[in-house]
Each structure stands twice: as structure tokens, then as C-alpha cells.
XYZ file of C-alpha atoms in Angstrom:
561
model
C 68.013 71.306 59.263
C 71.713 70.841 57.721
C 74.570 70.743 60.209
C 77.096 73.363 60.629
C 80.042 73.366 57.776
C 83.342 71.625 58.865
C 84.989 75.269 58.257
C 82.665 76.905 61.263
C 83.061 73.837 63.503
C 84.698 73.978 66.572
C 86.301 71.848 69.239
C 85.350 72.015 73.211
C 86.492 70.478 75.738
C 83.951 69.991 78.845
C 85.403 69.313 83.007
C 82.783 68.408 85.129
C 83.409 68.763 88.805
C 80.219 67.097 90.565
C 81.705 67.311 94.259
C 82.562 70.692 93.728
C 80.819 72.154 96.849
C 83.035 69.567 99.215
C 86.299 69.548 97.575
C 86.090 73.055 97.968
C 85.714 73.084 101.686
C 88.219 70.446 101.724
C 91.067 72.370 100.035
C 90.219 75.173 102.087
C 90.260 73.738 105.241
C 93.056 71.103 105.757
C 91.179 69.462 109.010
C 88.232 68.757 106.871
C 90.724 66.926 104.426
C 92.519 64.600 106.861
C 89.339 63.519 108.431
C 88.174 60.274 107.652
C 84.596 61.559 108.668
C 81.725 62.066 105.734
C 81.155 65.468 104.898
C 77.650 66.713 103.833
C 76.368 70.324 103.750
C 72.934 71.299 104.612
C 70.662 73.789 103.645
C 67.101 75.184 104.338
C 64.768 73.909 101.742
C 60.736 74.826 102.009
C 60.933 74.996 105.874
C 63.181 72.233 106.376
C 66.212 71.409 106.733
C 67.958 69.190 104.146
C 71.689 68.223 102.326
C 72.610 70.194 99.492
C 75.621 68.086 99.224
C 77.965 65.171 99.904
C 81.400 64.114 99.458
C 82.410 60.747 98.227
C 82.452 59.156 101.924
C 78.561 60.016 102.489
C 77.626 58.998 99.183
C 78.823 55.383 100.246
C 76.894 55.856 103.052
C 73.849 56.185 100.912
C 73.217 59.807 101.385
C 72.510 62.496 98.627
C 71.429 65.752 97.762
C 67.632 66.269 99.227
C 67.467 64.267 102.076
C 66.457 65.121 104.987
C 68.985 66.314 107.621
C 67.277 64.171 110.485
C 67.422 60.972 108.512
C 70.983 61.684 107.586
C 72.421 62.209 111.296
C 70.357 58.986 111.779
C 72.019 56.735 109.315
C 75.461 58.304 109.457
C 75.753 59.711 112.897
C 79.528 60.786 112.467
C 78.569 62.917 109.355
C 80.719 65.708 109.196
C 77.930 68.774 108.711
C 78.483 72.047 107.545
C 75.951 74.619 106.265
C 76.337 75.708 102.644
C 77.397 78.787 101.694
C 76.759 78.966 97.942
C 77.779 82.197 97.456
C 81.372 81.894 98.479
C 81.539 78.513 96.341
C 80.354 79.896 93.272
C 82.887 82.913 93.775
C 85.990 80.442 94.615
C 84.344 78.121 91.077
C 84.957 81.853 88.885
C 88.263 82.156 90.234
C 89.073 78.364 89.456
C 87.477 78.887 86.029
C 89.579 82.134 85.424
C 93.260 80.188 86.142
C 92.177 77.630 83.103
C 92.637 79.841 80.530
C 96.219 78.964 81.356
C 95.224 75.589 79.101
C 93.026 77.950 76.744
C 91.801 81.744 75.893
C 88.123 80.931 75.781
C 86.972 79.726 79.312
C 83.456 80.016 80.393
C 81.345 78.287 83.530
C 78.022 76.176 82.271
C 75.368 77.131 84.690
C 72.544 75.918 82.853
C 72.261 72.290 85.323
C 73.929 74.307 88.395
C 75.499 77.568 88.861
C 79.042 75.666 89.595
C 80.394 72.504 88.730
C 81.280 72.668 84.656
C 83.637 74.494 82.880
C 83.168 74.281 79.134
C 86.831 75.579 77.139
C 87.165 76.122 73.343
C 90.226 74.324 72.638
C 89.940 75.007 68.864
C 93.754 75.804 67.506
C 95.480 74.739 70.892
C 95.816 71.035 71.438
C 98.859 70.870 69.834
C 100.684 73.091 71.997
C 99.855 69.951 74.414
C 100.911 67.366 71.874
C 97.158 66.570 71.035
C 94.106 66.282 72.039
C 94.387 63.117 74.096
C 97.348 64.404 76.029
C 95.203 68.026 77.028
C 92.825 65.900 78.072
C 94.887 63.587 80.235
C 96.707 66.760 81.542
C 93.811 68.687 82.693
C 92.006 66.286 84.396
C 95.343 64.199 85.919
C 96.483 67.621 87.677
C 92.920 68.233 89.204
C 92.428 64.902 90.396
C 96.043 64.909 92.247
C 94.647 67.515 93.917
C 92.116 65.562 95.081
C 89.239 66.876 92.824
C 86.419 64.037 91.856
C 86.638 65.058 87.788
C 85.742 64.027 84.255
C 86.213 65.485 80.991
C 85.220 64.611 77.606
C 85.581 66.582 73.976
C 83.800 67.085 71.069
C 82.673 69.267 68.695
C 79.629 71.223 70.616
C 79.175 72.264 73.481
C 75.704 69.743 74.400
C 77.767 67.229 73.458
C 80.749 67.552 75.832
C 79.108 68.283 78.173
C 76.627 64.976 78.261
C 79.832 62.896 77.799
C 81.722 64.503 80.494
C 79.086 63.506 82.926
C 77.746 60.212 81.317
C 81.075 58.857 79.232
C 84.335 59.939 80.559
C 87.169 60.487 79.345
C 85.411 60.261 75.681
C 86.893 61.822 72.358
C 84.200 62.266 69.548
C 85.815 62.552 66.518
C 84.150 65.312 63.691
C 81.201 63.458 62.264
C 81.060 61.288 65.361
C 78.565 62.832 67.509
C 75.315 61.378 66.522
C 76.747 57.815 67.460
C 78.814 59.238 70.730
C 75.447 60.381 72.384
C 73.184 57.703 71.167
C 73.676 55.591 74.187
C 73.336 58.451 76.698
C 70.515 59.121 78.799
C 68.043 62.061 77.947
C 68.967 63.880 80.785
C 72.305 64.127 79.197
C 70.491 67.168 77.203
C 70.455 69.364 79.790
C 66.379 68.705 80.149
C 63.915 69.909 83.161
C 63.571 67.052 85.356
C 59.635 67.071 84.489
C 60.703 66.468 80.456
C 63.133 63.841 81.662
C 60.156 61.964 83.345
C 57.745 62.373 80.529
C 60.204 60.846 78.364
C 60.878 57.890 80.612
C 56.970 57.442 80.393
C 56.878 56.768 76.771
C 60.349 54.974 76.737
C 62.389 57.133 75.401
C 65.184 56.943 77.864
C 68.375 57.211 75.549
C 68.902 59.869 73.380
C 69.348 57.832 70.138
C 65.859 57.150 71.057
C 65.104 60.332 70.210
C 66.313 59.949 66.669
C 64.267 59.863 63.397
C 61.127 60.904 65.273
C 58.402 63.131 64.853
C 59.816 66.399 65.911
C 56.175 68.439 66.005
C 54.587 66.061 68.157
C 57.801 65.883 70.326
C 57.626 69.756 70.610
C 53.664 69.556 71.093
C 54.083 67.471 73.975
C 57.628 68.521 75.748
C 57.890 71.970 74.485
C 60.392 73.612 72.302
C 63.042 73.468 74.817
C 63.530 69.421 74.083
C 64.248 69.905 70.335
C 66.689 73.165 70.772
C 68.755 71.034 73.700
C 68.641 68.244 70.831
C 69.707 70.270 67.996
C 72.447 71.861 69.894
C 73.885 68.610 71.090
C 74.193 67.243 67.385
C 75.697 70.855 66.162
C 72.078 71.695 64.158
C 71.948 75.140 66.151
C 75.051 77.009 67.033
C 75.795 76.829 70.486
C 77.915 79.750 72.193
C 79.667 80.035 75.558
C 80.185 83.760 77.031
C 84.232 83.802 78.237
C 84.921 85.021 81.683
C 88.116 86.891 80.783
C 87.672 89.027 77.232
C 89.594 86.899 74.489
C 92.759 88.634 73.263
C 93.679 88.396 69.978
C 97.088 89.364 70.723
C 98.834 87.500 73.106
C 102.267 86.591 74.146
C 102.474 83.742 77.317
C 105.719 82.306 79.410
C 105.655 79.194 81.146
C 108.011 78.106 84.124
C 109.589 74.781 84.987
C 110.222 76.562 88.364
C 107.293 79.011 89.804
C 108.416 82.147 90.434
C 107.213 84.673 93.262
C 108.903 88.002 93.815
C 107.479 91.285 91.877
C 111.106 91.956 90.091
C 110.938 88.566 88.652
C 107.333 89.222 87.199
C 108.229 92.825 85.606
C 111.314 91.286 84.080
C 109.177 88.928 82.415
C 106.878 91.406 81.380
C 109.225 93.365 79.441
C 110.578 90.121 77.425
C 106.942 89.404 76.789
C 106.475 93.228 75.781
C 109.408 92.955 73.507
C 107.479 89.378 71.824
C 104.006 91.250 71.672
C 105.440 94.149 70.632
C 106.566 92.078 67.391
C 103.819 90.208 66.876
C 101.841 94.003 66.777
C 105.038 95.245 64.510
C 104.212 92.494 61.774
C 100.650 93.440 61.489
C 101.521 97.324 61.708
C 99.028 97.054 64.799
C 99.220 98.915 68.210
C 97.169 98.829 71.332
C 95.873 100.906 74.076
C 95.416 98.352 77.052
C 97.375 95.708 77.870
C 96.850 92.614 80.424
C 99.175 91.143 82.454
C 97.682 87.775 83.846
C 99.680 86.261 86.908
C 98.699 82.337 86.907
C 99.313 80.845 90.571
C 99.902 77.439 91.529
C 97.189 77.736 94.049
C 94.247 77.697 90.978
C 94.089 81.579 90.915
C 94.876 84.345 88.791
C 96.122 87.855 89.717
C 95.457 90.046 86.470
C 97.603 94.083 86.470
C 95.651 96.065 83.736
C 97.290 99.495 82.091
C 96.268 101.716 79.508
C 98.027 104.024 77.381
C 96.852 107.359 75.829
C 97.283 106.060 71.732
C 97.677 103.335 70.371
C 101.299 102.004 70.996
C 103.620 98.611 70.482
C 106.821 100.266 72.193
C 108.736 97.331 74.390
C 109.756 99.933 76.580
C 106.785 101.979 77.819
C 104.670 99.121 77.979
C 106.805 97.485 80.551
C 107.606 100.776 82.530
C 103.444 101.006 82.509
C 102.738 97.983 84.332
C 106.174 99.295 86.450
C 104.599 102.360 87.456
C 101.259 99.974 87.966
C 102.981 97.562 90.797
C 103.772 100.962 92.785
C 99.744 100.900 93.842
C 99.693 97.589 94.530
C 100.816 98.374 97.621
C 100.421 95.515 99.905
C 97.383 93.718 97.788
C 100.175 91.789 95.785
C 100.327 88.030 97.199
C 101.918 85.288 94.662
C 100.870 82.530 96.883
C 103.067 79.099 96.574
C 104.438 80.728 93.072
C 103.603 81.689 89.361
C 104.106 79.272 87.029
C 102.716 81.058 84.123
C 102.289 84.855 83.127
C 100.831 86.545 79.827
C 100.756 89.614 78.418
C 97.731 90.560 76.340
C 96.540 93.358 74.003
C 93.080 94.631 73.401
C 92.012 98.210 71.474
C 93.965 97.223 68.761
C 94.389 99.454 65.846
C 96.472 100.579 63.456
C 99.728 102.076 63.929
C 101.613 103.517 60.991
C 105.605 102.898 61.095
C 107.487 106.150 61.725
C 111.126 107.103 60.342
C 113.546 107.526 63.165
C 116.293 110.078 62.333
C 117.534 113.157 61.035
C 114.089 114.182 59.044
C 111.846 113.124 62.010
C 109.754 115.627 63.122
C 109.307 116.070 66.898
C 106.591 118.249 67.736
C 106.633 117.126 71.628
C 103.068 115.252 71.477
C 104.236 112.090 71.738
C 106.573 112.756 74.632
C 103.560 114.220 76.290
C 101.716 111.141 76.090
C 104.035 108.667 77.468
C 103.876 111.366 80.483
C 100.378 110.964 80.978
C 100.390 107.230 80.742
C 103.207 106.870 83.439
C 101.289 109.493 85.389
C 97.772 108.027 84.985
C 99.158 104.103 85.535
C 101.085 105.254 88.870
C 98.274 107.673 90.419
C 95.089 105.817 88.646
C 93.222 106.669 85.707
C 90.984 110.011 86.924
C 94.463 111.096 88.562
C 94.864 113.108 85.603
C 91.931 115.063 83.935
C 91.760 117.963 81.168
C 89.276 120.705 80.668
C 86.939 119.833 77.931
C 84.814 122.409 76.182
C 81.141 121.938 75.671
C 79.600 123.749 73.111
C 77.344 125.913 75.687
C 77.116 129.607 76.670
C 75.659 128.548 79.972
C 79.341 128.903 82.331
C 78.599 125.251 83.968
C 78.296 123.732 81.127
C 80.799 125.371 78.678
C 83.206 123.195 80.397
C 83.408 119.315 81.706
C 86.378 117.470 83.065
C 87.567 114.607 81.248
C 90.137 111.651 81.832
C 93.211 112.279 79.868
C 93.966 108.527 79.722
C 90.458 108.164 77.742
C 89.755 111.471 75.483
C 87.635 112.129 73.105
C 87.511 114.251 70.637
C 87.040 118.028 70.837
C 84.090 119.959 69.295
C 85.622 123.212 67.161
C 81.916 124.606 67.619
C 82.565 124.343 71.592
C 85.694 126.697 71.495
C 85.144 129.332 73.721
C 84.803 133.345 72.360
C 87.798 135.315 72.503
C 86.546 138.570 72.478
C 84.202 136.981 75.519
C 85.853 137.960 79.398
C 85.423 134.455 81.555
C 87.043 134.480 85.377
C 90.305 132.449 86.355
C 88.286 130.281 88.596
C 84.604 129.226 88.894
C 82.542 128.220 91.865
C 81.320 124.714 91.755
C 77.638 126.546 92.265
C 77.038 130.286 92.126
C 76.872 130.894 96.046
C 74.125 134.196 97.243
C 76.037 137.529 98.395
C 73.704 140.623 99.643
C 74.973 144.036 97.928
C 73.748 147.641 97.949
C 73.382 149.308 94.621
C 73.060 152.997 93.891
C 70.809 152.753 90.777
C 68.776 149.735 90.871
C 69.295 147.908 87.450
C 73.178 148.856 87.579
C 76.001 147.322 89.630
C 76.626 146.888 93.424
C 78.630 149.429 95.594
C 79.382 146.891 98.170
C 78.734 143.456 98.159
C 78.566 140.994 101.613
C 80.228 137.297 100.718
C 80.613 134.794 103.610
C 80.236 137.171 106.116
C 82.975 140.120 104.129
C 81.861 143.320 103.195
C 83.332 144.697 99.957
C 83.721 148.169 98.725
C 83.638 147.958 94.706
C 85.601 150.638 93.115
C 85.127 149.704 89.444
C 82.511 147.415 87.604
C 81.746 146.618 83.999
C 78.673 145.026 82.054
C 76.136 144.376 81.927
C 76.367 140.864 79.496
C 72.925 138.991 79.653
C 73.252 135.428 79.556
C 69.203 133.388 78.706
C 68.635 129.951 79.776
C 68.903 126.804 76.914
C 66.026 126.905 75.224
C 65.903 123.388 74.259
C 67.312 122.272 77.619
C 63.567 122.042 78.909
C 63.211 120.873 82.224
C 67.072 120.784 83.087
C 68.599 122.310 86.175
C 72.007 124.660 85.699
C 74.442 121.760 87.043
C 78.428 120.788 86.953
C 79.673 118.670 84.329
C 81.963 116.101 85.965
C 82.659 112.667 85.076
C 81.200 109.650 85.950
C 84.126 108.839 88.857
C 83.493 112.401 90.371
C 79.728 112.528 90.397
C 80.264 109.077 92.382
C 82.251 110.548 94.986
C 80.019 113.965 95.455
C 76.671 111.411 95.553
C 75.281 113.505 92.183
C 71.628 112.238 91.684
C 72.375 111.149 88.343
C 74.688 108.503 89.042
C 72.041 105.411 90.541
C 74.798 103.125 90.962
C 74.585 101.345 94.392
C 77.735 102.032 95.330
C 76.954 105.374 95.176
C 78.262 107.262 98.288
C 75.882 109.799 100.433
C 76.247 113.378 99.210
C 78.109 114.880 101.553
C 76.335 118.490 102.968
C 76.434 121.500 101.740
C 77.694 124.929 103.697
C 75.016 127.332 105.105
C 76.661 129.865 102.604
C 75.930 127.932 99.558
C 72.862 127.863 97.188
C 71.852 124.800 95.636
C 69.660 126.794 92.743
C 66.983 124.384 92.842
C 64.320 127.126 92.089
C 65.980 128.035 88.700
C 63.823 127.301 85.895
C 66.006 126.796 82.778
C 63.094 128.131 80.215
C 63.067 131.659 82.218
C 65.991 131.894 83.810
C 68.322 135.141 83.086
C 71.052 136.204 84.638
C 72.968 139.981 83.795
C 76.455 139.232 84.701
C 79.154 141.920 85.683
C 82.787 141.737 86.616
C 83.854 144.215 89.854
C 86.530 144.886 91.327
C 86.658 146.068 95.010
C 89.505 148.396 96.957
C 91.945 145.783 97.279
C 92.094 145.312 93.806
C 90.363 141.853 93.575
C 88.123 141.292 90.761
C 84.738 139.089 90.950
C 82.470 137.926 88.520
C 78.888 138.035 89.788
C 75.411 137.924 88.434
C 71.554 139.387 88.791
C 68.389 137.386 88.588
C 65.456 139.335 87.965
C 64.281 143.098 88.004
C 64.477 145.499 90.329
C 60.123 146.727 90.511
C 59.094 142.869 90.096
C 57.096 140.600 91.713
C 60.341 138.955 93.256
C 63.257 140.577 94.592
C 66.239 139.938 92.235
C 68.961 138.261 93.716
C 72.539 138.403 93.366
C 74.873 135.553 93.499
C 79.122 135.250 92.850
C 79.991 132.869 90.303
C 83.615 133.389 89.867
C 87.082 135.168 90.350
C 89.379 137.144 87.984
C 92.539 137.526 90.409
């Protein structure tokens, strides 16, 4: 199995943070970091009670991960205990994982040995915007360890292979071609290996990875499993090795450092704008625009604030990209919080496409579209994106479904089968559901003389139709429902959205049908528009016959005036 090509190579850099779980606490809580007590956090494990971690203090004390909590009070009895709460670390890890993209675009968190602890970046391109690789190295890990973070890093060409250095050779720089003789003196369990195939291999005496070399790979895989040759394989760059990036990579980008951090929200749209004016250029050369842009607020504190618009087309105007995010700070309300300062911001773009250039004078042609949409995206990015919906046609006879709502912000296009009929006579307004109304008709199969809704009597002076509407065929087993999007069937608890945040459907008036009996395959309604003596004009419908089995039933679906 050849290596990978020199052209498809790429460069990572790994940080391994094995106190993680302390430091964390620590820079949290200031007490716990001006003690001079150990710290160790506990955890139930099988019915008992052990450590799940230690800071450097209790590992000098001779205490690690897995003993018992007993035996720990025992031999340190001014341990510093705390019980572990994993889930908050992990969280606080992805937010200190997010702010390194500062140093690069491709950031992910290993969680193959533990779910926190390693970050693994693609550096590939970037070093030299930190004079070299050497000196990104040296920056990363100096700033983390003033901070008081235990941390090692180590780069090279895959991602097996930084990471084993960063945890058994520090500080280590494998050169391209280098990697076979960088991880030959390494440990086995610098594979990432199950702590069963680590023992095996110690049996046999195979305990350093060069060890490993030149031998026979089917009875390795035989006896280990195939697990030991892929970790292998990926380590010396046999087998493409992928991380998955936290934050989506931008293509597009345009990034301001400062020599001073920077806190108030004036400061931050300023910048903004000068970095809309850069991307907007950098979109310009390529004749590219965008439809969502990212503004990424990098805090001294290890976190990152991100502001997210979107625009209706593609677009690489300066201007109404910064008023977006303008109109976007409005809702943030009181949620915005720059900490100790921002010492970095970008701007990035994502939906790219093509944007043709357009002649700006006397023989432009101004048809008002374009006007339109930079309306919609101030309106959508200062009320929210469902703030703003449009009536899309469906290409159905059936009323609920002739038309759904859809997000202006996010359109698609329309369907000129779903146009509705013009010679057709639709009401003004239509109920959600068809509600039930009693009514009194002189001939049976014709229209009412008065009508009861909500408790109302009406006379009807005038009335037209019949027009017989059937049930969709092909919609077998379907109930008549409202099309709504996704955001609105959320918020009215419809059964077809099973997300758990779903909210509980909130109930229904005594007045109003559900139409759970209607069978879609038999199903036929004779619709007819009256108008009573105060001139107000319904739409309402029949089910059924009048000399049936069932007694039809008559139900308002809508109003004319």
C-alpha cells in the first residue's frame, strides 16, 4: 500500500491537554486556583466510588485516574474533592476548541482516546502568517500554558501521527518523509489502540511501534483485529485520515487582529463594514457573491461569539452586508457580553455563487426587484428569519393545500403548474380548519336559508354553486391538513414535526372540527359561496347526501368580505 502523493499531503498540528478536567475547574473557580491543596474529581464507577481525575499536585501524591476514593482520602487527606461533571467539561472543551480557529479554519476535537482533551488543527497554508511552523507552535502552546494549562503539541503530516507525538514527544516537528522514523520509538499505545491490543502486544514484545514494522500484517490482523493495522496505516499516511471541523470552513474569509482588544458593539460593526468592504473584493475578483455571512467575535477569555445573517440572493455589496449584521445586533438584546475584550473578529462567506457584474448608469434598468430584496433582508435580519413569509402555491385543487407559507429569506422556486385558476372564485380569507355550522335548507341538495356559526344565526339572501371538489386520488391515506413550515408546525405541536423540542399542541375551541373522520379516497365536498342580509359573503361546503346512510354535514371554510 503506496503512501499518499506529496500534492494531497497535509500538515496538522495536534494540542493535547491531559489535565483538562482540573484546569478547567481551576480557571473557573479562582479559590480552587490559589489553593495549594490537590484537586481530584470523583466519580461513580460499577458501584463505587472512584477518581476520574487529578491535577498535577495529586499526581505527586501518587494518585490517578481509577483509584479508589477511600484509598485516596487515606493517602492524601487534604485532597481537594469535587465530583465530575463531564458534561459541562466537554461543553466548556467545544467552546475552547471553537476560539482556535483564531490560529486556523479547520479545528476539530479528537475523541477517539477521550471525549475532551485533544484538539487536532489543519495548519496546511497558514504557518507563515505566524512566521513558520516552529513559531505557531511555540505560540499556541506558550499562551495556553501562561494560562496555566498543562499542554503539548507536536506536528506532522497525519493526523495518528501528531497526535502520538503530542502525547509521547513534545514539542516534535516531523518533517514530510519523516514520519516512519518520528514514531518508531513511540509506544504502541501511541496508535490510539484498545487497552486489551496494547497488552497483547506487550505479551509478544512488541512495545514500540517501529516494532511493528516489516511484519506480517495477516497474522497481526488475525490475532489483534483489523483495527491495529488501520490505526497503523493512518499514523504513517497509508489511509487518509480526516477530522470533521466544528465551525463549517469558509472559503471566503476576511479576519482583523487587534494589538488592543476591543469591547463595545459600535467598535465591532465598524469593523465589520471594513471587513465587508475586503470580502466584498475578494468576492468582486472571482465575480462571486454570497447569501450568508459569519461574523465570528474571538474573546480573550477562550470563547467565541459568532452573529450569522442571510440575504435573499446572492450579494458582495459592502454596504448591505454591514447594515445586515446592523439590523442583527438590534436582537441581541441583552445576550451580547464581550467579556475582558475581542482581540480578533472575521467575517466569512458561505452559499457562494456566481454573481454577474451589472452596469451602473444611464442604461440600467431598474425594475424595483432588487430594492425589494435588500427590504426583506433588513426586515428578516432585524425581526428573524420566519418574521417574513410569502404565500406559496401548491399545485393542488384541495383549498389547504393549494397554498403553503414559505420564508422569504429562503425561497424556492415557484411551480407554473401550481398557479391558481382565474376563472375559479376562492374567499379573501381561509379558516385554518373548516369549522361545523348547522343550517336549514329549503330543498335538500341545494343551499342553506340560514346558517348557525359560533352561536350566530344567519339569514342568506343570495347563494351560488354548487362546485364539487373530490379528494386526491393518489393522496391515499392522507388527512386534509395546513401546509405550514417547519418553524410553525413547531409552535402549533403538528404531529409531523417529532423533534423533542416540540411544544404541546395547544387545545382546540369547542367550535372547531378537527376532520379526523375524513377519508381522503371518498371524501367530497359541494362548495357554495352565500351571502347573508348584512351583505357578508361566506364560503361553505356539504359532505354527503341528503337520503344517505349519514347525515351530510355542513362546515364554513372561508370568507369573501
Amino acid at each position: 500500500m503506496s503512501e499518499l502523493p506529496l500534492s494531497e499531503r497535509r500538515r496538522h498540528l495536534a494540542l493535547s491537554l491531559p489535565r483538562w478536567a482540573t484546569d478547567c475547574l481551576k480557571r473557573a473557580d479562582p479559590a480552587l486556583a490559589r489553593s495549594s491543596r490537590p484537586l481530584a474529581l470523583w466519580e461513580k464507577q460499577k458501584g463505587a466510588m472512584r477518581l476520574a481525575a487529578v491535577d498535577a499536585a495529586a499526581a505527586r501524591a501518587n494518585l490517578s485516574p481509577g483509584q479508589n476514593l477511600s484509598d485516596a482520602r487515606a493517602l492524601v487527606p487534604e485532597l481537594e474533592l469535587r465530583e465530575i461533571d463531564r458534561a459541562y467539561i466537554g461543553q466548556v472543551f467545544s467552546d475552547f476548541a471553537d476560539w482556535h480557529s483564531n490560529a486556523s479554519p479547520i479545528v476539530a476535537v479528537h475523541p477517539d482516546v477521550a471525549p475532551y482533551g485533544d484538539l487536532i488543527l489543519d495548519i496546511t497554508g497558514v504557518t507563515h502568517l505566524f512566521g513558520g511552523e516552529a513559531k505557531m507552535l511555540a505560540l499556541l502552546v506558550g499562551r495556553l500554558r501562561a494560562l496555566g494549562f498543562a499542554i503539548s503539541g507536536a506536528i506532522a503530516d497525519t493526523v495518528g501521527a501528531a497526535w502520538a507525538l503530542s502525547h509521547f514527544a513534545p514539542n516534535s516537528i516531523v518533517p514530510e518523509g519523516g514520519i516512519e522514523a518520528a514514531l518508531a520509538p513511540l509506544p504502541v499505545v501511541g496508535l490510539r489502540l484498545d487497552d486489551a491490543v496494547v497488552a497483547g502486544l506487550n505479551q509478544m514484545g512488541l512495545k514500540t511501534i517501529g516494532q511493528l514494522y516489516g511484519r506480517d500484517r495477516r497474522a497481526l490482523q488475525a490475532r489483534f483485529g483489523a483495527g491495529l493495522i488501520t490505526r497503523l496505516d493512518q499514523a504513517l499516511g497509508r489511509i487518509e485520515e480526516r477530522i470533521t471541523p466544528r465551525i463549517p470552513i469558509a472559503e471566503y474569509y476576511a479576519e482583523r487582529r487587534f494589538a488592543e482588544p476591543i469591547g463595545f458593539m459600535d467598535d465591532v460593526l465598524m469593523t465589520a463594514r471594513d471587513l465587508a468592504v475586503q470580502l466584498g473584493l475578494t468576492l468582486e475578483a472571482e465575480a462571486l457573491g454570497a447569501q450568508t455571512f459569519h461574523l465570528f467575535l474571538y474573546r480573550v477569555d477562550h470563547k467565541v461569539m459568532n452573529l450569522t445573517v442571510n440575504a435573499g440572493r446572492a450579494t458582495r455589496d459592502p454596504n448591505h452586508i454591514a447594515q445586515l449584521f446592523v439590523h442583527r445586533s438590534e436582537r441581541l438584546e441583552g445576550e451580547y457580553d464581550a467579556g475582558f475584550g475581542i482581540d480578533m473578529i472575521r467575517l466569512a462567506a458561505s452559499s457562494v455563487a456566481e454573481v454577474e457584474s451589472t452596469q451602473l448608469g444611464a442604461f440600467e434598468v431598474r425594475d424595483g426587484a432588487q430594492d425589494l430584496d435588500r427590504l426583506y433582508d433588513r426586515m428578516t435580519s432585524r425581526l428573524g428569519p420566519l418574521a417574513l413569509v410569502r404565500n406559496k402555491f401548491v399545485n393542488s385543487h384541495v383549498p389547504e393545500r393549494a397554498v403553503k407559507l414559505e420564508p422569504v429569506i429562503a425561497r424556492t422556486v415557484d411551480d407554473p403548474g401550481a398557479l391558481p385558476d382565474p376563472d375559479l372564485r376562492r374567499p379573501l380569507r381561509l379558516l385554518p380548519q373548516p369549522e361545523p355550522i348547522n343550517v336549514l335548507a329549503e330543498v335538500p341538495d341545494g343551499p342553506p336559508m340560514r346558517m348557525v356559526w359560533r352561536r350566530i344565526a344567519y339569514r342568506i339572501l343570495k347563494a351560488s354553486g354548487p362546485e364539487r371538489i373530490e379528494a386526491e386520488w393518489w393522496r391515499s391515506g392522507r388527512n386534509l391538513e395546513v401546509l405550514l413550515p417547519p418553524q410553525a408546525r413547531e409552535e402549533r405541536g403538528d404531529p409531523r414535526d417529532d423533534s423533542p423540542k416540540r411544544k404541546q399542541a395547544p387545545a382546540e375551541p369547542e367550535h372547531v372540527s378537527k376532520l379526523e373522520a375524513f377519508d381522503p379516497l371518498t371524501t367530497v365536498r359541494d362548495y357554495y359561496i352565500i351571502e347573508d342580509d348584512g351583505g357578508r359573503r361566506f364560503w361553505i361546503f356539504r359532505i354527503g347526501l341528503y337520503g344517505a346512510a349519514e347525515t351530510p354535514r355542513w362546515f364554513l371554510h372561508g370568507f369573501f368580505s
